[in-house]
Amino acid sequence: MSNIIGTKDEKIIDLMQSHPTAFTSLEFYPPRTTEGVQNLRSRILRMKENTSPVFMDVTWGAGGSTSETTMDLVRYIKECGCVANMHLTCTNMDPDLVKSALSDCRKYGITNIVALRGDAPEGEGEWKASEGGFSCALDLVKFIRLEYGNEFGISIAGYPEGHPNAITILSPGEEETLSEKELLRVSSSEKDGVVQKCVCRDEDYKKEMIYLKEKYDAGADFIITQMFFDTDVFKNFCDDCVAYGINCPVVPGIMCINNFGGFFRMTGFCKTRVPEELKQEMIKRKHSEAEIKKFGAEFGTAMCMRLVSQGAPCVHFYTLNLEKVVYGILDGLGWTKELSSKLEALDADANTMQAKGSAWARVGDEVQSMFGKGIVMEMRPEGAAFIKISNWKLANGGEVKAYLKAGTFKKI
Ligand SMILES: Cc1cc2nc3c(=O)[nH]c(=O)nc-3n(C[C@H](O)[C@H](O)[C@H](O)COP(=O)(O)OP(=O)(O)OC[C@H]3O[C@@H](n4cnc5c(N)ncnc54)[C@H](O)[C@@H]3O)c2cc1C
């Protein structure tokens, strides 16, 4: 273990400069349960040994909901001998939490921070500025540089298709007015049988780039992008960064395609463009998770090959806390050897985890189940839940709670 506790991690930007060829980095989210955290710890160690990532990220739950688990996991990554990149959001929470997280990072030698605005926690609707001045990621970057000088390495989020808030639904006839670049960013989704098209129009995209430049100028070292599935979109974004004077590495965020439902929920939520061929390949494999994962590895390999040939400094995997597809892609790239077959024996992906602070099924969410609508009362290991069934009552007027396995209920 090279990374001794108490010593300071190296800055990722410096590590990038000492890696002339593209490398791997991995991202995890904090699971909801103690058992989930335990599983993830084993997985982090195994994935570190198997894939030698240069850094590993842990996300920060909206409104600070995972602050302790996130801190625990980044410290664990450090113990495992890898550099941790801790996400930190600054809205919808007490600014003191931001301050104490940064001072803990200093104490534990966690040097790298992803500075983010954050979204509203589930059920809170709009995101809210924190009292005391944090209203966007720019404020957080400025705050870190003001309070800590160059002590921390800072990365920021970038959106090759525009931030979802800057993506608008096309009105009838508007599609004909789209520019060449807008056509590359346009996404479509289906709701109740109606196809809806969305795009970040050029004038909004320009505002996004001007704001990104402000974040960069405030002291960010590099950018990690939102997921995308079209490498031309990434290439345009990198060219635009240069055109706007943003001269730092741009790390492509690779969303691992692990299952059908999750993929379309996530891309719908983020208004991500899913090229038609990709959509059709997914539909063909709809009924087999194993086939989806196999395809996810093939698609991811081809995508990463193109990104590396376009000059991406590394491939950053949104692992969703799973291993198979990451191993499949790295084997496909020839960066690892036969990891996928080694994993088959372990079947480690079997222990899936529910995201703590994620957009899906949390305590208090309304869900649809075979018994009708209900409210999640308690999350259990492996994504099962106790659900209060809304329309049912016991003879004595008491509530009916059902214990339902993951996949047998859906958030509405
Ligand atoms: C790589 C990556 C990692 C993420 N990790 C997490 C995580 O760990 N936890 C989590 O909760 N969420 C995470 N998110 C989601 C993120 O918090 C949301 O997308 C959030 O809505 C925006 O955060 P941001 O840091 O991009 O915000 P900002 O950079 O502040 O920007 C958000 C939007 O507001 C606009 N904007 C903001 N301020 C101004 C201004 N002053 N002037 C003009 N325009 C402005 C921007 O143009 C942009 O459209 C992540 C996203 C990415 C891409």
Coordinates of C-alpha atoms and ligand atoms in Angstrom, one line a residue:
M1 CA 0.0 0.0 0.0
S2 CA 1.7 3.1 -1.3
N3 CA -0.6 5.8 0.0
I4 CA 0.0 6.1 3.8
I5 CA -2.8 7.5 5.9
G6 CA -1.9 11.0 7.1
T7 CA 0.2 11.8 4.1
K8 CA -1.2 14.1 1.5
D9 CA -2.5 12.7 -1.7
E10 CA -0.8 14.0 -4.9
K11 CA -3.0 16.3 -7.0
I12 CA -4.6 14.5 -9.9
I13 CA -3.6 17.2 -12.3
D14 CA 0.0 16.4 -11.5
L15 CA -0.6 12.7 -11.8
M16 CA -2.1 13.3 -15.2
Q17 CA 0.9 15.2 -16.4
S18 CA 3.1 12.3 -15.4
H19 CA 0.9 9.8 -17.4
P20 CA 1.7 10.3 -21.1
T21 CA -0.8 7.7 -22.1
A22 CA -4.5 7.3 -21.2
F23 CA -5.4 5.7 -17.9
T24 CA -8.4 4.5 -16.0
S25 CA -10.3 6.2 -13.1
L26 CA -13.4 4.9 -11.4
E27 CA -16.4 6.5 -9.7
F28 CA -18.6 5.0 -6.9
Y29 CA -21.6 6.2 -5.0
P30 CA -22.2 5.7 -1.3
P31 CA -24.6 2.8 -0.7
R32 CA -27.6 3.2 1.6
T33 CA -26.9 0.4 4.0
T34 CA -24.0 -0.8 6.2
E35 CA -24.0 -4.1 4.3
G36 CA -23.9 -2.2 1.0
V37 CA -20.9 -0.1 2.3
Q38 CA -19.2 -3.3 3.3
N39 CA -19.7 -4.9 -0.1
L40 CA -18.5 -1.7 -1.8
R41 CA -15.3 -1.6 0.3
S42 CA -14.4 -5.1 -0.9
R43 CA -15.2 -4.1 -4.5
I44 CA -13.1 -1.0 -4.3
L45 CA -10.1 -3.0 -3.2
R46 CA -10.7 -5.7 -5.8
M47 CA -11.2 -3.1 -8.6
K48 CA -8.1 -1.2 -7.5
E49 CA -6.0 -4.4 -7.6
N50 CA -7.5 -5.5 -10.9
T51 CA -7.5 -2.2 -12.9
S52 CA -4.8 0.0 -11.3
P53 CA -6.9 3.2 -11.5
V54 CA -5.0 6.5 -11.1
F55 CA -7.8 7.9 -9.0
M56 CA -11.2 6.9 -7.6
D57 CA -14.2 9.3 -7.1
V58 CA -16.9 9.0 -4.5
T59 CA -20.1 11.1 -5.0
W60 CA -21.7 13.3 -2.4
G61 CA -25.4 12.8 -1.8
A62 CA -27.7 15.8 -2.6
G63 CA -27.9 18.2 0.4
G64 CA -25.0 16.4 2.2
S65 CA -27.1 13.3 2.8
T66 CA -24.1 11.0 2.5
S67 CA -21.4 13.2 4.0
E68 CA -20.2 10.6 6.6
T69 CA -20.3 7.6 4.2
T70 CA -18.6 9.6 1.4
M71 CA -15.8 10.7 3.8
D72 CA -15.5 7.1 5.1
L73 CA -15.1 5.8 1.6
V74 CA -12.6 8.3 0.4
R75 CA -10.5 7.5 3.5
Y76 CA -10.8 3.9 2.6
I77 CA -9.6 4.5 -1.0
K78 CA -6.6 6.2 0.5
E79 CA -6.0 3.2 2.8
C80 CA -6.1 1.0 -0.3
G81 CA -3.2 2.9 -1.8
C82 CA -5.2 4.9 -4.4
V83 CA -5.8 8.7 -4.8
A84 CA -9.3 9.7 -3.9
N85 CA -11.3 12.4 -5.6
M86 CA -14.1 13.5 -3.3
H87 CA -17.3 15.1 -4.7
L88 CA -18.6 18.0 -2.7
T89 CA -21.8 20.0 -3.4
C90 CA -22.6 23.3 -1.9
T91 CA -26.4 24.0 -2.1
N92 CA -29.4 22.8 -0.1
M93 CA -27.2 22.3 3.0
D94 CA -25.6 24.2 5.8
P95 CA -22.4 25.9 4.5
D96 CA -20.7 24.7 7.7
L97 CA -20.9 21.2 6.3
V98 CA -18.9 22.3 3.3
K99 CA -16.3 23.9 5.7
S100 CA -16.1 20.9 8.0
A101 CA -15.8 18.5 5.0
L102 CA -12.9 20.5 3.6
S103 CA -11.2 20.7 7.0
D104 CA -11.6 16.9 7.4
C105 CA -10.1 16.4 3.9
R106 CA -7.1 18.5 5.1
K107 CA -6.8 16.4 8.3
Y108 CA -6.9 13.1 6.4
G109 CA -4.7 14.1 3.5
I110 CA -7.5 14.0 0.9
T111 CA -6.3 16.6 -1.6
N112 CA -8.7 16.3 -4.6
I113 CA -12.2 17.7 -4.7
V114 CA -14.9 17.8 -7.4
A115 CA -16.6 21.1 -6.7
L116 CA -20.3 21.0 -7.6
R117 CA -23.5 22.9 -7.1
G118 CA -25.6 19.8 -6.5
D119 CA -29.3 19.2 -7.2
A120 CA -32.2 19.4 -4.7
P121 CA -32.6 16.3 -2.6
E122 CA -35.6 14.1 -3.6
G123 CA -38.9 15.7 -2.7
E124 CA -37.4 19.3 -2.4
G125 CA -38.2 20.3 -6.0
E126 CA -35.8 23.2 -6.8
W127 CA -32.2 23.4 -5.7
K128 CA -31.7 26.2 -3.1
A129 CA -28.7 28.5 -2.5
S130 CA -27.2 27.9 1.0
E131 CA -27.4 30.8 3.4
G132 CA -23.9 32.3 3.5
G133 CA -23.3 32.5 -0.1
F134 CA -23.1 29.2 -2.0
S135 CA -25.4 29.4 -5.0
C136 CA -23.4 27.5 -7.7
A137 CA -20.2 25.5 -8.2
L138 CA -18.3 28.7 -9.1
D139 CA -18.9 30.0 -5.5
L140 CA -17.4 26.8 -4.2
V141 CA -14.3 26.9 -6.4
K142 CA -13.8 30.5 -5.4
F143 CA -14.3 29.6 -1.7
I144 CA -11.7 26.8 -1.8
R145 CA -9.1 28.9 -3.6
L146 CA -9.7 31.8 -1.2
E147 CA -9.6 29.8 2.0
Y148 CA -7.0 27.1 1.0
G149 CA -4.9 28.6 -1.8
N150 CA -3.5 25.8 -3.9
E151 CA -3.7 23.1 -1.2
F152 CA -6.5 21.3 -3.1
G153 CA -6.7 19.9 -6.6
I154 CA -10.1 21.0 -8.0
S155 CA -12.1 19.4 -10.8
I156 CA -15.5 20.7 -12.0
A157 CA -18.4 19.2 -14.0
G158 CA -18.8 19.9 -17.7
Y159 CA -21.8 19.2 -19.9
P160 CA -21.1 18.4 -23.6
E161 CA -24.8 18.5 -24.4
G162 CA -25.5 21.4 -22.0
H163 CA -26.7 21.3 -18.4
P164 CA -30.2 19.8 -18.2
N165 CA -31.5 23.2 -16.9
A166 CA -30.3 24.7 -20.2
I167 CA -31.9 22.0 -22.4
T168 CA -35.4 22.9 -23.7
I169 CA -38.2 20.9 -25.2
L170 CA -38.6 21.6 -28.9
S171 CA -42.0 23.1 -29.9
P172 CA -43.7 21.8 -33.1
G173 CA -41.7 22.9 -36.2
E174 CA -38.7 24.1 -34.1
E175 CA -36.7 21.0 -35.2
E176 CA -36.4 22.5 -38.7
T177 CA -34.6 25.5 -37.3
L178 CA -31.8 23.6 -35.6
S179 CA -28.2 24.3 -36.5
E180 CA -25.7 21.5 -37.4
K181 CA -24.3 21.5 -33.9
E182 CA -27.7 21.5 -32.3
L183 CA -28.6 18.5 -34.4
L184 CA -25.7 16.7 -32.8
R185 CA -26.9 17.5 -29.3
V186 CA -30.6 16.8 -29.8
S187 CA -32.1 14.0 -27.7
S188 CA -35.5 12.4 -27.9
S189 CA -37.5 10.5 -25.3
E190 CA -40.9 8.9 -25.2
K191 CA -43.5 9.7 -22.6
D192 CA -47.0 8.1 -22.7
G193 CA -46.4 7.2 -26.4
V194 CA -45.5 10.8 -27.3
V195 CA -42.0 11.5 -28.6
Q196 CA -40.4 14.6 -27.1
K197 CA -37.3 16.2 -28.5
C198 CA -35.0 18.4 -26.4
V199 CA -31.8 20.4 -27.1
C200 CA -29.5 23.0 -25.6
R201 CA -29.9 25.7 -28.2
D202 CA -26.7 27.4 -29.4
E203 CA -27.3 30.7 -27.5
D204 CA -27.9 28.7 -24.2
Y205 CA -24.8 26.5 -25.0
K206 CA -22.8 29.7 -25.4
K207 CA -23.9 30.8 -21.9
E208 CA -22.9 27.4 -20.5
M209 CA -19.4 27.7 -22.0
I210 CA -19.0 31.3 -20.7
Y211 CA -19.9 30.1 -17.2
L212 CA -17.6 27.0 -17.5
K213 CA -14.8 29.4 -18.4
E214 CA -15.5 31.4 -15.2
K215 CA -15.3 28.2 -13.1
Y216 CA -12.0 27.3 -14.8
D217 CA -10.6 30.8 -14.3
A218 CA -11.6 30.7 -10.6
G219 CA -9.1 27.9 -10.2
A220 CA -10.3 24.5 -11.5
D221 CA -7.6 22.1 -12.7
F222 CA -9.7 19.9 -15.0
I223 CA -13.2 19.0 -16.1
I224 CA -15.1 15.7 -15.8
T225 CA -18.0 15.5 -18.1
Q226 CA -21.5 14.4 -17.7
M227 CA -22.2 11.1 -19.5
F228 CA -22.7 11.1 -23.3
F229 CA -23.0 8.3 -25.9
D230 CA -21.8 10.1 -29.0
T231 CA -18.1 10.7 -29.2
D232 CA -18.6 13.5 -31.8
V233 CA -20.4 15.5 -29.1
F234 CA -17.4 15.1 -26.8
K235 CA -15.0 16.1 -29.5
N236 CA -17.0 19.3 -30.2
F237 CA -17.1 20.1 -26.5
C238 CA -13.3 19.7 -26.2
D239 CA -12.8 22.0 -29.3
D240 CA -15.3 24.5 -27.8
C241 CA -13.4 24.5 -24.5
V242 CA -10.2 25.5 -26.4
A243 CA -12.2 28.1 -28.4
Y244 CA -13.4 29.6 -25.1
G245 CA -9.9 29.7 -23.6
I246 CA -10.5 26.7 -21.3
N247 CA -7.2 25.1 -21.6
C248 CA -7.3 22.2 -19.2
P249 CA -7.7 18.4 -19.5
V250 CA -11.3 17.2 -20.2
V251 CA -12.0 13.8 -18.7
P252 CA -14.9 11.9 -20.4
G253 CA -17.4 10.4 -18.0
I254 CA -18.3 6.9 -19.3
M255 CA -21.6 5.7 -18.1
C256 CA -21.4 1.9 -17.9
I257 CA -24.4 0.3 -19.6
N258 CA -25.5 -2.3 -17.1
N259 CA -29.2 -2.8 -17.5
F260 CA -32.1 -1.7 -19.7
G261 CA -34.4 0.1 -17.3
G262 CA -31.7 1.9 -15.4
F263 CA -30.1 3.1 -18.7
F264 CA -33.3 4.7 -20.1
R265 CA -34.3 6.1 -16.7
M266 CA -30.9 7.8 -16.2
T267 CA -30.6 9.1 -19.8
G268 CA -34.2 10.4 -19.6
F269 CA -33.5 12.1 -16.3
C270 CA -30.3 13.8 -17.6
K271 CA -31.8 14.5 -21.1
T272 CA -28.9 12.7 -22.6
R273 CA -28.8 12.0 -26.4
V274 CA -29.1 8.3 -27.1
P275 CA -28.1 7.7 -30.8
E276 CA -30.8 5.7 -32.6
E277 CA -28.6 2.7 -33.3
L278 CA -27.7 2.4 -29.6
K279 CA -31.4 2.6 -28.7
Q280 CA -32.2 -0.2 -31.1
E281 CA -29.3 -2.4 -29.9
M282 CA -30.6 -2.0 -26.4
I283 CA -34.2 -2.8 -27.3
K284 CA -33.0 -6.0 -29.0
R285 CA -31.5 -7.2 -25.7
K286 CA -34.2 -5.8 -23.5
H287 CA -35.0 -9.2 -21.9
S288 CA -31.5 -10.3 -20.9
E289 CA -29.4 -8.4 -18.4
A290 CA -26.4 -10.6 -19.3
E291 CA -26.8 -9.7 -23.0
I292 CA -27.1 -6.0 -22.1
K293 CA -23.9 -6.1 -20.0
K294 CA -22.1 -8.0 -22.8
F295 CA -23.3 -5.3 -25.3
G296 CA -22.4 -2.6 -22.7
A297 CA -18.8 -3.8 -22.6
E298 CA -18.6 -3.9 -26.5
F299 CA -20.2 -0.5 -26.9
G300 CA -18.0 1.0 -24.1
T301 CA -14.8 -0.5 -25.7
A302 CA -15.6 1.1 -29.1
M303 CA -16.4 4.4 -27.4
C304 CA -13.3 4.5 -25.2
M305 CA -11.1 3.6 -28.2
R306 CA -12.5 6.6 -30.1
L307 CA -12.1 8.9 -27.1
V308 CA -8.5 7.8 -26.5
S309 CA -7.7 8.4 -30.2
Q310 CA -9.3 11.8 -29.8
G311 CA -6.8 12.6 -27.0
A312 CA -8.8 11.9 -23.8
P313 CA -6.3 11.8 -20.9
C314 CA -8.2 9.0 -19.2
V315 CA -11.5 7.1 -19.2
H316 CA -13.5 7.8 -16.1
F317 CA -16.0 5.1 -15.5
Y318 CA -19.3 5.7 -13.8
T319 CA -19.2 2.2 -12.4
L320 CA -22.6 2.3 -10.7
N321 CA -20.7 0.3 -8.1
L322 CA -20.6 -2.7 -10.5
E323 CA -17.6 -4.5 -12.0
K324 CA -18.4 -6.6 -15.0
V325 CA -18.9 -3.9 -17.7
V326 CA -15.8 -2.0 -16.5
Y327 CA -13.7 -5.2 -16.8
G328 CA -15.3 -6.1 -20.2
I329 CA -14.3 -2.6 -21.5
L330 CA -10.7 -2.7 -20.1
D331 CA -10.2 -6.3 -21.5
G332 CA -11.6 -5.0 -24.9
L333 CA -9.1 -2.1 -24.8
G334 CA -6.4 -4.6 -24.1
W335 CA -5.5 -2.7 -20.9
T336 CA -6.2 -5.8 -18.8
K337 CA -6.2 -9.5 -19.6
E338 CA -9.1 -11.9 -19.0
L339 CA -10.6 -9.9 -16.1
S340 CA -14.1 -10.6 -17.3
S341 CA -13.7 -14.4 -17.2
K342 CA -12.0 -14.1 -13.7
L343 CA -15.1 -12.2 -12.5
E344 CA -17.6 -14.8 -14.0
A345 CA -16.4 -17.2 -11.3
L346 CA -17.0 -14.6 -8.5
D347 CA -20.3 -13.2 -9.9
A348 CA -19.6 -10.1 -7.9
D349 CA -22.2 -8.0 -9.7
A350 CA -24.8 -10.1 -7.9
N351 CA -24.6 -7.8 -4.9
T352 CA -26.1 -4.7 -6.3
M353 CA -26.6 -1.7 -4.1
Q354 CA -29.2 1.1 -3.9
A355 CA -27.8 4.6 -4.1
K356 CA -28.0 6.6 -0.9
G357 CA -29.2 10.1 -1.9
S358 CA -29.8 9.0 -5.5
A359 CA -32.8 9.8 -7.6
W360 CA -34.3 6.3 -7.4
A361 CA -36.4 4.8 -4.6
R362 CA -35.6 6.4 -1.3
V363 CA -37.6 6.5 1.9
G364 CA -40.6 8.6 1.3
D365 CA -40.8 8.1 -2.4
E366 CA -44.1 7.1 -4.1
V367 CA -43.8 3.8 -6.0
Q368 CA -46.0 1.6 -8.2
S369 CA -46.1 -2.1 -7.2
M370 CA -48.2 -5.1 -8.0
F371 CA -50.4 -4.1 -5.0
G372 CA -50.9 -0.6 -6.4
K373 CA -49.3 2.7 -5.3
G374 CA -47.4 3.0 -2.1
I375 CA -44.8 4.9 -0.1
V376 CA -41.3 3.5 0.7
M377 CA -41.1 3.3 4.5
E378 CA -37.7 1.6 4.8
M379 CA -35.0 0.4 2.4
R380 CA -33.4 -3.0 3.0
P381 CA -30.2 -4.6 1.7
E382 CA -30.1 -5.5 -2.0
G383 CA -32.7 -2.8 -2.8
A384 CA -35.7 -4.5 -1.2
A385 CA -38.1 -2.2 0.6
F386 CA -41.0 -2.1 3.1
I387 CA -43.8 -0.2 1.3
K388 CA -46.9 1.2 2.8
I389 CA -49.7 0.3 0.3
S390 CA -51.8 3.4 -0.2
N391 CA -55.2 1.9 -1.0
W392 CA -55.2 -0.9 1.5
K393 CA -56.3 -0.9 5.1
L394 CA -56.5 -3.7 7.7
A395 CA -59.9 -4.5 9.2
N396 CA -58.9 -2.5 12.3
G397 CA -57.9 0.5 10.1
G398 CA -54.2 -0.2 10.4
E399 CA -51.7 0.3 7.6
V400 CA -50.7 -2.5 5.2
K401 CA -46.9 -2.8 4.7
A402 CA -45.5 -5.1 2.0
Y403 CA -41.9 -6.3 1.8
L404 CA -41.0 -6.1 -1.8
K405 CA -37.8 -7.2 -3.6
A406 CA -35.8 -4.8 -5.8
G407 CA -37.3 -4.7 -9.3
T408 CA -40.8 -5.4 -8.2
F409 CA -41.6 -1.8 -7.6
K410 CA -40.9 1.4 -9.5
K411 CA -40.7 5.0 -8.5
I412 CA -43.4 7.2 -9.9
Ligands
LIG1 C1 -18.9 14.8 -13.2 C2 -20.2 15.1 -12.4 C3 -20.2 14.7 -11.1 C4 -21.3 14.9 -10.3 N1 -21.4 14.5 -9.0 C5 -22.4 14.8 -8.2 C6 -22.4 14.5 -6.8 O1 -21.5 13.9 -6.3 N2 -23.5 14.8 -6.1 C7 -24.6 15.4 -6.6 O2 -25.5 15.7 -5.9 N3 -24.6 15.8 -7.9 C8 -23.5 15.5 -8.7 N4 -23.6 15.9 -10.0 C9 -24.7 16.5 -10.6 C10 -24.7 18.1 -10.4 O3 -24.7 18.4 -9.0 C11 -25.9 18.7 -11.1 O4 -25.8 18.5 -12.5 C12 -26.2 20.1 -10.7 O5 -27.5 20.4 -11.3 C13 -25.2 21.1 -11.3 O6 -24.0 21.1 -10.6 P1 -22.8 21.8 -11.3 O7 -21.7 21.7 -10.3 O8 -22.6 21.5 -12.7 O9 -23.4 23.3 -11.2 P2 -22.9 24.7 -11.8 O10 -21.6 24.6 -12.4 O11 -23.1 25.7 -10.7 O12 -23.9 25.0 -13.0 C14 -25.3 24.5 -13.0 C15 -26.0 25.3 -14.1 O13 -26.3 26.6 -13.7 C16 -25.8 27.5 -14.6 N5 -25.2 28.6 -13.7 C17 -24.9 28.4 -12.4 N6 -24.4 29.6 -11.9 C18 -24.4 30.5 -12.9 C19 -24.0 31.8 -13.0 N7 -23.5 32.5 -11.9 N8 -24.1 32.4 -14.2 C20 -24.6 31.7 -15.2 N9 -25.0 30.4 -15.2 C21 -24.9 29.8 -14.0 C22 -24.7 26.8 -15.3 O14 -24.5 27.4 -16.6 C23 -25.3 25.4 -15.5 O15 -26.3 25.4 -16.5 C24 -22.5 15.6 -10.8 C25 -22.4 16.0 -12.2 C26 -21.3 15.7 -13.0 C27 -21.3 16.1 -14.4

